[in-house]
Structure formats: C-alpha cells, structure tokens
C-alpha cells in the first residue's frame, strides 16, 4: 500500500508537473465507433497528462481521450461533463445522447467529456489478461465473478449468500491485484480531479472550470471544488453522492431514500388508477399501503418459492433487479406495475414479456471498473466477514428495497488490495469562487435528497434546488423549472432563490403501459 501524500504537498508539487505537455487541444474527427452513435456534430482529441501526479519529475504520461459537442451558437466556453458510475465510459455515453443532452444543459457552451482513468481506452483496468481468458474463467467460476454483476446479486437472497459473496470477494480482490498491480493505484478520484484541471488549462479559455456531473460525477465535482475552490466558474451537480461517505465509509446514507422511492411508486399508482395495472377496476378503496404490502408479500413468497418458467427462474433476485432498474426512472413505473399485476394473476408469460425489457433498460456500469475506482478511493476495510457483518446488518435495516444490494460490492471493497495513491482527505466545507448549483430529487433511490442537502451545506455559498420528482437525478422526472434554472445558471450566472422547489412536468403514471411503449423514455446515463 502506498502511504497517502498530504494534500498540501501534492498541491505544491503539481504546480511544476509537465506544464508544457498539455498545450492547446487539437479537435478533429471522431472514430467511426462514436460517430455511429449520434446524428449530432461531435469532435474528438487526445490530451497527454501526467500518469502519476505524486511523481513530479516523471516523464510518464497518460493520453486522455476527449469528445466535444460544439455550442449551437457562439461559444461562451466549455462545460466538462461526467455521467457517473464510477466506471461509465463517458465518451460513448455522451455520443449516444449528443442530440438530446445539449438543450438540457446549455446551448451557448461547448460540451466536453473524457474517458476517466480505468475506463474505455484510458488506462483500462482489467482483472483478466484478455477477453478470451475472461470468458473462460467466468464460465468456469460463475459463482465468483457474478459478484461484479451487481444487479443480479442480492446478499439477502438466502441465509448463506453473504458468506458466498465474501469468499468471492477474496478471489476477485486477489486476481484483480495480480493482473493490474502496475496501474491499480493510479485510478482514484483525486487524480481524475487533477486531470479535469489539466483539460481546463489545455482548453486555453480563461483557466476556470465549468462542470456538470451526475451521480458519482457529483462526488468527483465536489472533490474538484474542494481541491480547487478558486477555479470554479460554474458547477452543477445533480443526483448527489455524499463525498465524505464515498471516501471514508461503506456509504450508508445512499440508502436514505430507497424505500420512500418505492413507496412513491404505489402512491402514484393509486393516484392515477386508470393508468396503473396494479389497481383492479372493480376493487374500491385500494390504498397505496395495501398495494405495497401485497407486493412485498409476493416478493418474499417468491424468495422462498422461485418459479421455473420457460427455461428460467423467476426468483427473488429477478424481481429485485426489475425494481432496481425501474426506480432509476419513473417512466418505467407503468411497466413495473403491469409486471407485478401479471405475476399476481399467475400470468407468467405476460410477466416475463414485461419484465425482460425492464431489466434490459438497466443503465448499468462496467462493474470491474466500478470496483477498481470506488474500492481504491474508499478507506473502509474489513479483515473478515465477521467484522463486516455489522455493516451488512445496518444496510438491511436501512432499506428493505436495496439494503441487500450494496453489500455485494462491500465484500469486494473490504478486501481490495489497492489504495488510490492520492485520496482527498481534506474538508468539503469550502466557499468556491462562484456558487455551486446543487440539484436533488425528493425521492431518489440511488442518491438521496439528504446527501444534496449535506453537500450544499458544506459549500457555504452554494444553492440547493429541490425537485419534487421520483427517480435518479432530475433527468428521471423532467422539469422545465429545473432545466430553465440550469440554463440560466450556465448562461448568465443567475442562481435560483434559496429554498426553491421545482415540480415535474407530469405526474407519476401520466400515461398507461402498453407493451409497445418504450421503457425508461428519458436519459439514463449512470
């Protein structure tokens, strides 16, 4: 393990690192794999940055791969985007959304992203020497490597599952260390924050950062803001992770809104019964509480009585995976209700027809890379399953919906053999050059409103904008109020009044479910 360097020392050292390497970015055509994803105009570039910021005299560099969507009008500068994860391949994600995303953020700025360390072609982290080896080993050892396929592994699916996950975590941590020992400590968020500032310098604008981040991208944004508060010109963080918890704990706060988001699903169903298949037309006085109890009874019955149908198991994990995917985006709620209604009625064919597209719509992350970044950033470790069990039990108590999802990653991170060479260990109580705009949903199952509140309180001059919506980030429940606030903030620096609350454009279950309808019609990037 590398000893952590003091932030003060690194801040001094970095002022002399490779100042001449960056220069101006030379934009040009993108490769076909990216241009095929979009009808919009995109440009690409490569930028060399220091490989290891703790070695100021080293000549080793890392080539960041960048992508830009030019402003629709004369550009007022560049906004750097991060879509979360960690582990999301930002360029591919952005290329796929290039025609939709710019109007939601800004029409007057160039939008820039890059593949962060450990992802895409940027120092890619691997636990296998080749794709062929990966296919062979994961086929031979599926019980081990399914731990990194997080949505399909729920540690409370049986009373022995958490022990199996701990043993799998041991094997994963050891193998990943063997294969990627030379790069595993170079992927941390603090280094990515420094990469961002290298991009800012190379853009050759005004040397100030304009940034927009979702989900994990908010923890990255908060880290950049804490490390370089005087360099913040504009910053929007939407769907906020608490960076103090992200770096220093097993992230309990992340579960704070998970159950309330699921409850909101039932409340929305009852409020618009004509569009919710769970409400039977000839049943009067059905309450949201009644529906929720009925569905939980079904889930726990399936937990102990899986159903074999058409060559597959309809089991506890299959049901939980559908809930996970749907709670990212309220546009999936009518389909979720139709699936539960079919299963309650014993219509297994109808259930599978609905459920398979829900699961296929899961936004997902390359979890090998997620573990590499998140586990290396995290200081929390455990030497045994017995030592980890209080963490697991606390998560079970915090959330009935997702309390048994996160422990699968915890069993890996607790035993991870890499520690990021630099971890930001300073305070997140700062005043930035220009106030940060913090956006949080009322019921976000992944990043709760309380985290947005906590981060906003730390950055003393920031403004918190609350959306009374359901889903992960404001894109899950579109609000013209939020979009206008974001646009005016980036374009002229106007901030919403403190305590502003925005309403979504449409209620839950605004339209009924049809099998031909798209599941999750709004953006899902993280």
PDB file of C-alpha atoms in Angstrom, residues 179-370:
ATOM      1  CA  UNK A 179      -3.430  -8.679 -13.220  1.00  0.00           C
ATOM      2  CA  UNK A 180      -3.457  -4.885 -12.695  1.00  0.00           C
ATOM      3  CA  UNK A 181      -0.864  -4.360  -9.946  1.00  0.00           C
ATOM      4  CA  UNK A 182       1.004  -1.787 -12.041  1.00  0.00           C
ATOM      5  CA  UNK A 183      -1.958   0.586 -12.502  1.00  0.00           C
ATOM      6  CA  UNK A 184      -4.460  -0.135  -9.727  1.00  0.00           C
ATOM      7  CA  UNK A 185      -3.388   2.755  -7.501  1.00  0.00           C
ATOM      8  CA  UNK A 186      -3.465   5.354 -10.320  1.00  0.00           C
ATOM      9  CA  UNK A 187      -7.241   5.458 -10.893  1.00  0.00           C
ATOM     10  CA  UNK A 188      -8.514   7.425  -7.905  1.00  0.00           C
ATOM     11  CA  UNK A 189     -10.916  10.345  -7.978  1.00  0.00           C
ATOM     12  CA  UNK A 190      -8.302  12.851  -6.787  1.00  0.00           C
ATOM     13  CA  UNK A 191      -6.182  12.069  -9.860  1.00  0.00           C
ATOM     14  CA  UNK A 192      -9.256  12.453 -12.103  1.00  0.00           C
ATOM     15  CA  UNK A 193      -9.896  15.838 -10.478  1.00  0.00           C
ATOM     16  CA  UNK A 194      -6.373  16.855 -11.478  1.00  0.00           C
ATOM     17  CA  UNK A 195      -6.963  15.503 -14.997  1.00  0.00           C
ATOM     18  CA  UNK A 196     -10.004  17.786 -15.215  1.00  0.00           C
ATOM     19  CA  UNK A 197      -7.888  20.797 -14.357  1.00  0.00           C
ATOM     20  CA  UNK A 198      -5.321  19.764 -16.976  1.00  0.00           C
ATOM     21  CA  UNK A 199      -8.146  19.756 -19.540  1.00  0.00           C
ATOM     22  CA  UNK A 200      -9.273  23.189 -18.341  1.00  0.00           C
ATOM     23  CA  UNK A 201      -5.762  24.542 -18.856  1.00  0.00           C
ATOM     24  CA  UNK A 202      -5.422  22.942 -22.298  1.00  0.00           C
ATOM     25  CA  UNK A 203      -8.775  24.331 -23.473  1.00  0.00           C
ATOM     26  CA  UNK A 204      -6.958  27.696 -23.446  1.00  0.00           C
ATOM     27  CA  UNK A 205     -10.019  29.687 -22.386  1.00  0.00           C
ATOM     28  CA  UNK A 206      -9.971  31.538 -19.072  1.00  0.00           C
ATOM     29  CA  UNK A 207      -8.449  28.848 -16.847  1.00  0.00           C
ATOM     30  CA  UNK A 208     -11.744  28.436 -14.940  1.00  0.00           C
ATOM     31  CA  UNK A 209     -13.793  25.270 -14.592  1.00  0.00           C
ATOM     32  CA  UNK A 210     -17.382  24.920 -15.797  1.00  0.00           C
ATOM     33  CA  UNK A 211     -18.683  21.487 -14.863  1.00  0.00           C
ATOM     34  CA  UNK A 212     -21.839  19.375 -14.829  1.00  0.00           C
ATOM     35  CA  UNK A 213     -21.936  15.967 -13.145  1.00  0.00           C
ATOM     36  CA  UNK A 214     -24.470  13.279 -12.294  1.00  0.00           C
ATOM     37  CA  UNK A 215     -24.388  10.570  -9.601  1.00  0.00           C
ATOM     38  CA  UNK A 216     -20.717   9.626  -8.981  1.00  0.00           C
ATOM     39  CA  UNK A 217     -19.937  12.663 -11.140  1.00  0.00           C
ATOM     40  CA  UNK A 218     -21.206  14.762  -8.218  1.00  0.00           C
ATOM     41  CA  UNK A 219     -18.650  13.215  -5.841  1.00  0.00           C
ATOM     42  CA  UNK A 220     -15.992  13.967  -8.453  1.00  0.00           C
ATOM     43  CA  UNK A 221     -17.317  17.514  -8.833  1.00  0.00           C
ATOM     44  CA  UNK A 222     -17.322  18.087  -5.078  1.00  0.00           C
ATOM     45  CA  UNK A 223     -13.734  16.808  -4.943  1.00  0.00           C
ATOM     46  CA  UNK A 224     -12.612  19.200  -7.685  1.00  0.00           C
ATOM     47  CA  UNK A 225     -14.403  22.055  -5.936  1.00  0.00           C
ATOM     48  CA  UNK A 226     -12.781  21.219  -2.603  1.00  0.00           C
ATOM     49  CA  UNK A 227      -9.303  20.888  -4.110  1.00  0.00           C
ATOM     50  CA  UNK A 228      -9.552  23.920  -6.425  1.00  0.00           C
ATOM     51  CA  UNK A 229     -12.248  26.226  -4.949  1.00  0.00           C
ATOM     52  CA  UNK A 230     -10.737  29.325  -6.581  1.00  0.00           C
ATOM     53  CA  UNK A 231     -11.031  27.754 -10.046  1.00  0.00           C
ATOM     54  CA  UNK A 232     -14.798  27.181 -10.042  1.00  0.00           C
ATOM     55  CA  UNK A 233     -16.667  29.390 -12.504  1.00  0.00           C
ATOM     56  CA  UNK A 234     -19.851  27.298 -12.796  1.00  0.00           C
ATOM     57  CA  UNK A 235     -20.687  23.852 -11.381  1.00  0.00           C
ATOM     58  CA  UNK A 236     -23.944  21.864 -11.408  1.00  0.00           C
ATOM     59  CA  UNK A 237     -24.108  18.580  -9.501  1.00  0.00           C
ATOM     60  CA  UNK A 238     -27.326  16.610  -9.961  1.00  0.00           C
ATOM     61  CA  UNK A 239     -28.205  13.404  -8.049  1.00  0.00           C
ATOM     62  CA  UNK A 240     -25.679  13.912  -5.285  1.00  0.00           C
ATOM     63  CA  UNK A 241     -23.418  11.386  -3.579  1.00  0.00           C
ATOM     64  CA  UNK A 242     -22.097  12.468  -0.197  1.00  0.00           C
ATOM     65  CA  UNK A 243     -18.320  12.631  -0.867  1.00  0.00           C
ATOM     66  CA  UNK A 244     -17.452  12.287   2.824  1.00  0.00           C
ATOM     67  CA  UNK A 245     -19.258   8.944   2.904  1.00  0.00           C
ATOM     68  CA  UNK A 246     -17.950   7.903  -0.514  1.00  0.00           C
ATOM     69  CA  UNK A 247     -14.316   8.247   0.558  1.00  0.00           C
ATOM     70  CA  UNK A 248     -14.498   7.238   4.205  1.00  0.00           C
ATOM     71  CA  UNK A 249     -17.338   4.775   4.890  1.00  0.00           C
ATOM     72  CA  UNK A 250     -19.356   1.906   3.467  1.00  0.00           C
ATOM     73  CA  UNK A 251     -21.880   4.540   2.266  1.00  0.00           C
ATOM     74  CA  UNK A 252     -24.928   4.150   4.486  1.00  0.00           C
ATOM     75  CA  UNK A 253     -26.504   7.469   3.509  1.00  0.00           C
ATOM     76  CA  UNK A 254     -27.038   6.228  -0.052  1.00  0.00           C
ATOM     77  CA  UNK A 255     -29.954   4.132   1.207  1.00  0.00           C
ATOM     78  CA  UNK A 256     -31.827   7.011   2.845  1.00  0.00           C
ATOM     79  CA  UNK A 257     -34.483   7.417   0.111  1.00  0.00           C
ATOM     80  CA  UNK A 258     -34.630   3.953  -1.449  1.00  0.00           C
ATOM     81  CA  UNK A 259     -37.756   2.774   0.374  1.00  0.00           C
ATOM     82  CA  UNK A 260     -39.540   6.118   0.010  1.00  0.00           C
ATOM     83  CA  UNK A 261     -38.959   5.965  -3.765  1.00  0.00           C
ATOM     84  CA  UNK A 262     -40.627   2.530  -3.881  1.00  0.00           C
ATOM     85  CA  UNK A 263     -43.483   3.822  -1.726  1.00  0.00           C
ATOM     86  CA  UNK A 264     -43.889   6.734  -4.165  1.00  0.00           C
ATOM     87  CA  UNK A 265     -44.449   4.144  -6.910  1.00  0.00           C
ATOM     88  CA  UNK A 266     -47.517   2.791  -5.068  1.00  0.00           C
ATOM     89  CA  UNK A 267     -48.785   6.267  -4.177  1.00  0.00           C
ATOM     90  CA  UNK A 268     -48.539   7.305  -7.823  1.00  0.00           C
ATOM     91  CA  UNK A 269     -50.360   4.138  -8.854  1.00  0.00           C
ATOM     92  CA  UNK A 270     -53.313   4.818  -6.567  1.00  0.00           C
ATOM     93  CA  UNK A 271     -53.460   8.495  -7.567  1.00  0.00           C
ATOM     94  CA  UNK A 272     -53.942   7.561 -11.254  1.00  0.00           C
ATOM     95  CA  UNK A 273     -55.630   4.153 -11.131  1.00  0.00           C
ATOM     96  CA  UNK A 274     -56.706   4.193 -14.794  1.00  0.00           C
ATOM     97  CA  UNK A 275     -53.020   4.081 -15.799  1.00  0.00           C
ATOM     98  CA  UNK A 276     -51.828   1.549 -13.212  1.00  0.00           C
ATOM     99  CA  UNK A 277     -52.402  -2.157 -13.816  1.00  0.00           C
ATOM    100  CA  UNK A 278     -51.989  -2.937 -10.124  1.00  0.00           C
ATOM    101  CA  UNK A 279     -55.287  -1.240  -9.315  1.00  0.00           C
ATOM    102  CA  UNK A 280     -58.120  -3.541 -10.381  1.00  0.00           C
ATOM    103  CA  UNK A 281     -61.119  -1.558 -11.628  1.00  0.00           C
ATOM    104  CA  UNK A 282     -63.673  -3.440  -9.538  1.00  0.00           C
ATOM    105  CA  UNK A 283     -61.779  -3.017  -6.264  1.00  0.00           C
ATOM    106  CA  UNK A 284     -62.692   0.152  -4.393  1.00  0.00           C
ATOM    107  CA  UNK A 285     -60.804   1.981  -1.663  1.00  0.00           C
ATOM    108  CA  UNK A 286     -57.462   0.410  -2.543  1.00  0.00           C
ATOM    109  CA  UNK A 287     -54.690   2.259  -0.700  1.00  0.00           C
ATOM    110  CA  UNK A 288     -51.041   2.619  -1.556  1.00  0.00           C
ATOM    111  CA  UNK A 289     -50.207   0.868   1.706  1.00  0.00           C
ATOM    112  CA  UNK A 290     -52.418  -2.087   0.776  1.00  0.00           C
ATOM    113  CA  UNK A 291     -50.726  -2.418  -2.616  1.00  0.00           C
ATOM    114  CA  UNK A 292     -47.240  -2.179  -1.138  1.00  0.00           C
ATOM    115  CA  UNK A 293     -47.989  -4.887   1.430  1.00  0.00           C
ATOM    116  CA  UNK A 294     -49.414  -7.126  -1.264  1.00  0.00           C
ATOM    117  CA  UNK A 295     -46.343  -6.745  -3.482  1.00  0.00           C
ATOM    118  CA  UNK A 296     -43.914  -7.327  -0.607  1.00  0.00           C
ATOM    119  CA  UNK A 297     -45.842 -10.476   0.332  1.00  0.00           C
ATOM    120  CA  UNK A 298     -45.368 -11.612  -3.270  1.00  0.00           C
ATOM    121  CA  UNK A 299     -41.637 -10.792  -3.262  1.00  0.00           C
ATOM    122  CA  UNK A 300     -40.997 -12.729  -0.062  1.00  0.00           C
ATOM    123  CA  UNK A 301     -43.120 -15.642  -1.234  1.00  0.00           C
ATOM    124  CA  UNK A 302     -41.010 -15.827  -4.421  1.00  0.00           C
ATOM    125  CA  UNK A 303     -37.873 -15.567  -2.302  1.00  0.00           C
ATOM    126  CA  UNK A 304     -38.623 -18.969  -0.780  1.00  0.00           C
ATOM    127  CA  UNK A 305     -40.647 -20.362  -3.708  1.00  0.00           C
ATOM    128  CA  UNK A 306     -38.974 -19.478  -7.025  1.00  0.00           C
ATOM    129  CA  UNK A 307     -40.917 -20.365 -10.153  1.00  0.00           C
ATOM    130  CA  UNK A 308     -39.460 -22.237 -13.103  1.00  0.00           C
ATOM    131  CA  UNK A 309     -40.871 -20.921 -16.354  1.00  0.00           C
ATOM    132  CA  UNK A 310     -39.721 -21.182 -19.957  1.00  0.00           C
ATOM    133  CA  UNK A 311     -36.190 -22.250 -19.082  1.00  0.00           C
ATOM    134  CA  UNK A 312     -35.584 -19.602 -16.426  1.00  0.00           C
ATOM    135  CA  UNK A 313     -36.097 -18.983 -12.733  1.00  0.00           C
ATOM    136  CA  UNK A 314     -38.429 -16.244 -11.615  1.00  0.00           C
ATOM    137  CA  UNK A 315     -36.810 -15.681  -8.247  1.00  0.00           C
ATOM    138  CA  UNK A 316     -36.126 -13.037  -5.612  1.00  0.00           C
ATOM    139  CA  UNK A 317     -33.101 -11.641  -7.448  1.00  0.00           C
ATOM    140  CA  UNK A 318     -35.016 -11.417 -10.731  1.00  0.00           C
ATOM    141  CA  UNK A 319     -37.768  -9.391  -9.027  1.00  0.00           C
ATOM    142  CA  UNK A 320     -35.336  -7.116  -7.188  1.00  0.00           C
ATOM    143  CA  UNK A 321     -33.413  -6.434 -10.401  1.00  0.00           C
ATOM    144  CA  UNK A 322     -36.608  -5.180 -12.072  1.00  0.00           C
ATOM    145  CA  UNK A 323     -37.347  -2.898  -9.122  1.00  0.00           C
ATOM    146  CA  UNK A 324     -33.804  -1.533  -9.206  1.00  0.00           C
ATOM    147  CA  UNK A 325     -33.990  -0.687 -12.892  1.00  0.00           C
ATOM    148  CA  UNK A 326     -37.457   0.881 -12.633  1.00  0.00           C
ATOM    149  CA  UNK A 327     -36.601   3.104  -9.671  1.00  0.00           C
ATOM    150  CA  UNK A 328     -33.928   4.807 -11.765  1.00  0.00           C
ATOM    151  CA  UNK A 329     -36.656   6.363 -13.867  1.00  0.00           C
ATOM    152  CA  UNK A 330     -40.341   6.893 -13.122  1.00  0.00           C
ATOM    153  CA  UNK A 331     -41.137   6.450 -16.828  1.00  0.00           C
ATOM    154  CA  UNK A 332     -40.761   2.729 -16.103  1.00  0.00           C
ATOM    155  CA  UNK A 333     -43.427   2.715 -13.385  1.00  0.00           C
ATOM    156  CA  UNK A 334     -46.399   1.678 -15.581  1.00  0.00           C
ATOM    157  CA  UNK A 335     -44.370  -1.286 -16.849  1.00  0.00           C
ATOM    158  CA  UNK A 336     -43.325  -2.208 -13.301  1.00  0.00           C
ATOM    159  CA  UNK A 337     -46.980  -2.164 -12.216  1.00  0.00           C
ATOM    160  CA  UNK A 338     -48.009  -4.275 -15.217  1.00  0.00           C
ATOM    161  CA  UNK A 339     -45.320  -6.815 -14.383  1.00  0.00           C
ATOM    162  CA  UNK A 340     -46.396  -7.177 -10.771  1.00  0.00           C
ATOM    163  CA  UNK A 341     -50.060  -7.361 -11.823  1.00  0.00           C
ATOM    164  CA  UNK A 342     -49.301 -10.203 -14.249  1.00  0.00           C
ATOM    165  CA  UNK A 343     -47.303 -12.131 -11.648  1.00  0.00           C
ATOM    166  CA  UNK A 344     -50.020 -11.707  -9.024  1.00  0.00           C
ATOM    167  CA  UNK A 345     -52.529 -13.036 -11.544  1.00  0.00           C
ATOM    168  CA  UNK A 346     -50.353 -16.051 -12.355  1.00  0.00           C
ATOM    169  CA  UNK A 347     -49.750 -14.864 -15.926  1.00  0.00           C
ATOM    170  CA  UNK A 348     -46.087 -15.907 -16.137  1.00  0.00           C
ATOM    171  CA  UNK A 349     -45.770 -15.333 -19.871  1.00  0.00           C
ATOM    172  CA  UNK A 350     -47.179 -11.832 -19.503  1.00  0.00           C
ATOM    173  CA  UNK A 351     -44.887 -11.137 -16.562  1.00  0.00           C
ATOM    174  CA  UNK A 352     -41.742 -12.162 -18.451  1.00  0.00           C
ATOM    175  CA  UNK A 353     -42.760 -10.156 -21.539  1.00  0.00           C
ATOM    176  CA  UNK A 354     -42.906  -7.037 -19.367  1.00  0.00           C
ATOM    177  CA  UNK A 355     -40.005  -7.782 -17.024  1.00  0.00           C
ATOM    178  CA  UNK A 356     -37.338  -8.617 -19.617  1.00  0.00           C
ATOM    179  CA  UNK A 357     -37.442  -5.117 -21.227  1.00  0.00           C
ATOM    180  CA  UNK A 358     -37.367  -3.501 -17.771  1.00  0.00           C
ATOM    181  CA  UNK A 359     -34.153  -5.336 -16.933  1.00  0.00           C
ATOM    182  CA  UNK A 360     -32.686  -4.714 -20.375  1.00  0.00           C
ATOM    183  CA  UNK A 361     -33.219  -0.989 -19.785  1.00  0.00           C
ATOM    184  CA  UNK A 362     -30.976  -1.001 -16.701  1.00  0.00           C
ATOM    185  CA  UNK A 363     -28.403   1.791 -17.199  1.00  0.00           C
ATOM    186  CA  UNK A 364     -25.598  -0.320 -15.792  1.00  0.00           C
ATOM    187  CA  UNK A 365     -21.912   0.225 -15.266  1.00  0.00           C
ATOM    188  CA  UNK A 366     -18.814  -1.823 -16.136  1.00  0.00           C
ATOM    189  CA  UNK A 367     -18.512  -3.200 -12.626  1.00  0.00           C
ATOM    190  CA  UNK A 368     -14.911  -4.350 -12.937  1.00  0.00           C
ATOM    191  CA  UNK A 369     -14.082  -0.678 -13.398  1.00  0.00           C
ATOM    192  CA  UNK A 370     -16.574   0.427 -10.730  1.00  0.00           C
TER     193      UNK A 370
END
